Backbone as ProteinMPNN parsed JSONL, in Angstrom:
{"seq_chain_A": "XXXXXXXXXXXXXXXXXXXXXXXXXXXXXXXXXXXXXXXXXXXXXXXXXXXXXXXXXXXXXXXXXXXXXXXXXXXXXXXXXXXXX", "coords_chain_A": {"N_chain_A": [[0.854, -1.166, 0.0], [0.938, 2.215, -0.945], [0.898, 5.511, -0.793], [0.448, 9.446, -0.821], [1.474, 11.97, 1.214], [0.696, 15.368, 1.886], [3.296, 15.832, -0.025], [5.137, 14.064, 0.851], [5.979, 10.882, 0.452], [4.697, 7.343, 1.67], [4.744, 4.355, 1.97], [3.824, 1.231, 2.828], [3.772, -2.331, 3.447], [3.483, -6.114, 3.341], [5.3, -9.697, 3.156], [4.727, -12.837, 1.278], [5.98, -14.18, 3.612], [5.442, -13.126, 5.429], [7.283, -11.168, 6.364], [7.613, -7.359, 6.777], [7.504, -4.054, 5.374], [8.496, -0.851, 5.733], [8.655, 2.236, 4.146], [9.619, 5.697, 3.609], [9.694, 9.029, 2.196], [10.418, 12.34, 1.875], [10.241, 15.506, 0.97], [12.225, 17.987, 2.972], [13.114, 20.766, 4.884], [14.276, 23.524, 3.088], [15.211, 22.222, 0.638], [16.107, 19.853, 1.1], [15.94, 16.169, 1.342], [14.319, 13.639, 2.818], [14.966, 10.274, 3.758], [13.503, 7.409, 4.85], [13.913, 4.027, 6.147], [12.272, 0.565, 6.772], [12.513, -2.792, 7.863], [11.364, -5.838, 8.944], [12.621, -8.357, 7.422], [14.551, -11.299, 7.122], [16.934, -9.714, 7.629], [16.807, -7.923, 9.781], [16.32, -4.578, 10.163], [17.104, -0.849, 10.195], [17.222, 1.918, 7.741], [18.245, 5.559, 6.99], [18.578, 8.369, 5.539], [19.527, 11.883, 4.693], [19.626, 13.668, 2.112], [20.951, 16.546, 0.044], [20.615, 19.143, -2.073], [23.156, 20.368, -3.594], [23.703, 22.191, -5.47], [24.93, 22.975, -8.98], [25.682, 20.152, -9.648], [26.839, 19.259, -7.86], [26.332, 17.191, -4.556], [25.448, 16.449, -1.035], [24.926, 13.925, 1.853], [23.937, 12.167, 4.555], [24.032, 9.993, 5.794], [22.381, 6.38, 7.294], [22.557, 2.941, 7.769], [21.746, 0.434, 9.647], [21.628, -2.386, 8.301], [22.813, -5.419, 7.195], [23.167, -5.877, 4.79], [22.323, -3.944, 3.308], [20.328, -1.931, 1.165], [19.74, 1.013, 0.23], [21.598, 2.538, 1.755], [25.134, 2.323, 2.605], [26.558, -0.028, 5.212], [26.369, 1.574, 8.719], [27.528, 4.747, 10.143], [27.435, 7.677, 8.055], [28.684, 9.985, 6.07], [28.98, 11.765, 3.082], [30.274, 13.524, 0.268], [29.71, 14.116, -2.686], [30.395, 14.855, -6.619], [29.141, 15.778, -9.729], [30.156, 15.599, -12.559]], "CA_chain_A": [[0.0, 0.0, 0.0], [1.346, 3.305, -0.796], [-0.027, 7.141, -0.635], [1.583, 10.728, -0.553], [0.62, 12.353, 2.335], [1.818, 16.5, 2.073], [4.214, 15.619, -0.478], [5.586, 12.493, 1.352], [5.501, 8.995, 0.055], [4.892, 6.31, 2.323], [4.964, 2.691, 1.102], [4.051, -0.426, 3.813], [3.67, -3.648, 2.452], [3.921, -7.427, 3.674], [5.097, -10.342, 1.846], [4.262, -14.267, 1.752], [6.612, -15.065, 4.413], [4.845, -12.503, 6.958], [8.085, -9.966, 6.532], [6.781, -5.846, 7.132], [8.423, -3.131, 5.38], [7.932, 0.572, 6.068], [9.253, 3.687, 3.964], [9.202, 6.982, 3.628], [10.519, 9.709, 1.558], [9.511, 13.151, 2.4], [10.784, 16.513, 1.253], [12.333, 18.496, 4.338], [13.133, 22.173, 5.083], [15.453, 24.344, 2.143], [15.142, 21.488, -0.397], [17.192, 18.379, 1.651], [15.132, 14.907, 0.94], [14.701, 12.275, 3.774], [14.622, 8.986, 3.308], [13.544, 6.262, 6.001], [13.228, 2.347, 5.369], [12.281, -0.149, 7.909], [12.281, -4.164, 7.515], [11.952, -7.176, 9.438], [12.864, -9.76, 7.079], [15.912, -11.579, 7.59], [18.176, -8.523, 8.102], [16.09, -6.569, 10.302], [16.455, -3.046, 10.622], [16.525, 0.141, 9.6], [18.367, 2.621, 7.288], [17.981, 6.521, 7.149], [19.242, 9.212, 4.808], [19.461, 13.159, 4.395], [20.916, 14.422, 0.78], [20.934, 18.259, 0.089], [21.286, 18.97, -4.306], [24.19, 21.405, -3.427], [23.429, 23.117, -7.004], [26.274, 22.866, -9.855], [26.252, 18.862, -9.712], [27.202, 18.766, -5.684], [25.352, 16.396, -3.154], [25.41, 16.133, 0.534], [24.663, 12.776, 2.531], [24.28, 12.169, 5.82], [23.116, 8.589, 6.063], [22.623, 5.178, 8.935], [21.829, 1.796, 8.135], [22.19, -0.902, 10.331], [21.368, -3.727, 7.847], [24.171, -5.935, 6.238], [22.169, -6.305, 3.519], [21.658, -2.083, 2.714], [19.852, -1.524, -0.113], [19.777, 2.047, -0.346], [23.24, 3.147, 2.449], [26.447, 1.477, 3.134], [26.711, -0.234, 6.37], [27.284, 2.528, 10.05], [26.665, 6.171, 9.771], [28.223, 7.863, 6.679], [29.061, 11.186, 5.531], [29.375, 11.787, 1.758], [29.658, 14.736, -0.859], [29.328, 13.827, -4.474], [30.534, 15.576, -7.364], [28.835, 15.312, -11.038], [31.196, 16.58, -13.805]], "C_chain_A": [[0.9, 1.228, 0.0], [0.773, 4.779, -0.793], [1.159, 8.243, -0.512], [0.357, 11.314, 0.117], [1.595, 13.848, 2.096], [3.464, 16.434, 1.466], [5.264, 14.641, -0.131], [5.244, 11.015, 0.933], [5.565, 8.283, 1.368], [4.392, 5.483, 1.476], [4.815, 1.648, 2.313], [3.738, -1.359, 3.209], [4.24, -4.995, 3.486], [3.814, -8.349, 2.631], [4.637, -12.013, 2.161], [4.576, -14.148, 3.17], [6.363, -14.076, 5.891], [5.722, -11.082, 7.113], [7.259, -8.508, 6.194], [8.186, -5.321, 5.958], [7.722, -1.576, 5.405], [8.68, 1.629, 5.035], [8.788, 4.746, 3.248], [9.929, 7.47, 2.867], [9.835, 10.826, 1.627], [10.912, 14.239, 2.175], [10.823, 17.248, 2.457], [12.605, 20.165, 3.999], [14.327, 22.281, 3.717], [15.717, 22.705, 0.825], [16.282, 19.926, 0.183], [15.589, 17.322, 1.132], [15.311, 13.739, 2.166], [14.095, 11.106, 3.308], [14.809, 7.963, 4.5], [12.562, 5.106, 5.363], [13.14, 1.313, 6.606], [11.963, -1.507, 7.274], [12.152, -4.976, 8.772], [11.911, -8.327, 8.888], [14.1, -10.062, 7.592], [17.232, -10.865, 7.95], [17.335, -8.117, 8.479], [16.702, -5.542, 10.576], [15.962, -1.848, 9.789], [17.745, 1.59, 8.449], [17.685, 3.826, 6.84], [18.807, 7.464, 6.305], [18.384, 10.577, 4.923], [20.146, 13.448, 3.212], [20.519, 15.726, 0.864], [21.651, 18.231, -1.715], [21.772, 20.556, -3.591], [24.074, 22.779, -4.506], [25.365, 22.688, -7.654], [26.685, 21.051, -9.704], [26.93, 18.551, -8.397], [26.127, 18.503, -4.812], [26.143, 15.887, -2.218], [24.457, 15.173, 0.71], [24.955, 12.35, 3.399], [23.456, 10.887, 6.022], [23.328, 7.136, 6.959], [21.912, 4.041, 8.144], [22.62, 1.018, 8.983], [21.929, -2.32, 9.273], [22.708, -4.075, 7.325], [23.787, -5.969, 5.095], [21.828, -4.667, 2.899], [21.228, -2.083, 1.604], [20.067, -0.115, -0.861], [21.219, 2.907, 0.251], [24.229, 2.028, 2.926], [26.197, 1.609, 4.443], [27.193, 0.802, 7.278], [26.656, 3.285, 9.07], [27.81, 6.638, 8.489], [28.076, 9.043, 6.282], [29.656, 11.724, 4.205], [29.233, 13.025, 1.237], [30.109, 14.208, -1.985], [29.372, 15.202, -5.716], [29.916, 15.196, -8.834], [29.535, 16.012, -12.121], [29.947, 16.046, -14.832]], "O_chain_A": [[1.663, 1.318, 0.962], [-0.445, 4.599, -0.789], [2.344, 8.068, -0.228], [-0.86, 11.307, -0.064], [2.824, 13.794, 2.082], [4.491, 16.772, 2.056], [6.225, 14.471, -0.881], [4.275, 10.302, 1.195], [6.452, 8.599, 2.161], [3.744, 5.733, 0.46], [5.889, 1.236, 2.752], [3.291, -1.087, 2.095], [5.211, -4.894, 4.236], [3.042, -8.343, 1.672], [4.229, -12.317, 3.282], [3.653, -14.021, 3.975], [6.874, -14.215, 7.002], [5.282, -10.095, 7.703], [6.324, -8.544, 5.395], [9.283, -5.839, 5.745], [6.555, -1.326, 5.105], [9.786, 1.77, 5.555], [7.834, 4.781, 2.471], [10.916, 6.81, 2.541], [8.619, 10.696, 1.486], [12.026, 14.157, 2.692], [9.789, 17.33, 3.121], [12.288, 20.666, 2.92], [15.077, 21.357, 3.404], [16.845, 22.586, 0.347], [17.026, 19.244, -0.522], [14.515, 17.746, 0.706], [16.345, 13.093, 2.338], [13.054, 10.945, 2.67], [15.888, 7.695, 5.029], [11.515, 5.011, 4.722], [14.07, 1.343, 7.412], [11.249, -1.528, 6.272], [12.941, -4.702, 9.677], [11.384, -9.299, 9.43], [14.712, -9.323, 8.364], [18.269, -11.331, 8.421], [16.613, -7.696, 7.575], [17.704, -5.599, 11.288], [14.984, -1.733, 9.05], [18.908, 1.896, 8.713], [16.598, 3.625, 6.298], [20.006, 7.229, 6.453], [17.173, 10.657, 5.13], [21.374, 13.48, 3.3], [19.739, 16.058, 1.756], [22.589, 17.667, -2.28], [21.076, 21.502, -3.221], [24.309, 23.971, -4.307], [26.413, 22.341, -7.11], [27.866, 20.705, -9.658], [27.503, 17.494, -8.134], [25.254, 19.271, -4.408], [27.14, 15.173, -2.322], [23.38, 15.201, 0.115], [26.125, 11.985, 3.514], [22.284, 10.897, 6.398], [24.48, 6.843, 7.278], [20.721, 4.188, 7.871], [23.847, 0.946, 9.04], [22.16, -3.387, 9.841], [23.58, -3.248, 7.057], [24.709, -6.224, 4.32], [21.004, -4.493, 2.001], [22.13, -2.336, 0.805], [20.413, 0.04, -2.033], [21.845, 3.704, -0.449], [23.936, 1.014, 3.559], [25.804, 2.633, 5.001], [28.327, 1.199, 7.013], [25.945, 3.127, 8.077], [28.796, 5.99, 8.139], [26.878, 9.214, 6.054], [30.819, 12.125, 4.234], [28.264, 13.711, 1.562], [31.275, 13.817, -1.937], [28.649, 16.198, -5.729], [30.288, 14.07, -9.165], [29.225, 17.174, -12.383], [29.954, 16.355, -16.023]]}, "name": "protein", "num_of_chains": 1, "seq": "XXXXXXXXXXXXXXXXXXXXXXXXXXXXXXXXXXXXXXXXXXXXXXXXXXXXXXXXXXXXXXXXXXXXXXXXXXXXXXXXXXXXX"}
């Protein structure tokens, strides 16, 4: 099931095997983007991001998962800037 709520996506959903997942994506203040994902299938947890579009092809990322398995952030907390030539 998904919906935008005030310009926010949420997304929950279960699958055969009973596993939940939760996420979100939701513009924040001055144009940053959050992004929160929650599971309990076999990697449970959770993984969390902030980017910021810097302007001129530069992004900021301030992002946490705990899963081994990350889909969307590398494992621990993480601090990135990104250049696009």
């Amino acid at each position: 099931v998904a919906t935008d709520v005030n310009g926010a996506t949420v997304s929950v959903g279960t699958d055969d095997e009973g596993d939940t997942t939760v996420d979100v994506s939701a513009p924040i203040a001055g144009g940053a983007t959050l992004v929160a994902d929650y599971t309990t299938d076999g990697d449970v947890g959770s993984e969390y991001g902030v980017s910021y579009d810097l302007g001129g092809g530069a992004t900021f990322l301030l992002s946490h998962s705990d899963r081994a398995a990350a889909d969307d952030y590398d494992l621990g907390t993480n601090l990135k800037l990104s250049f696009t030539f």
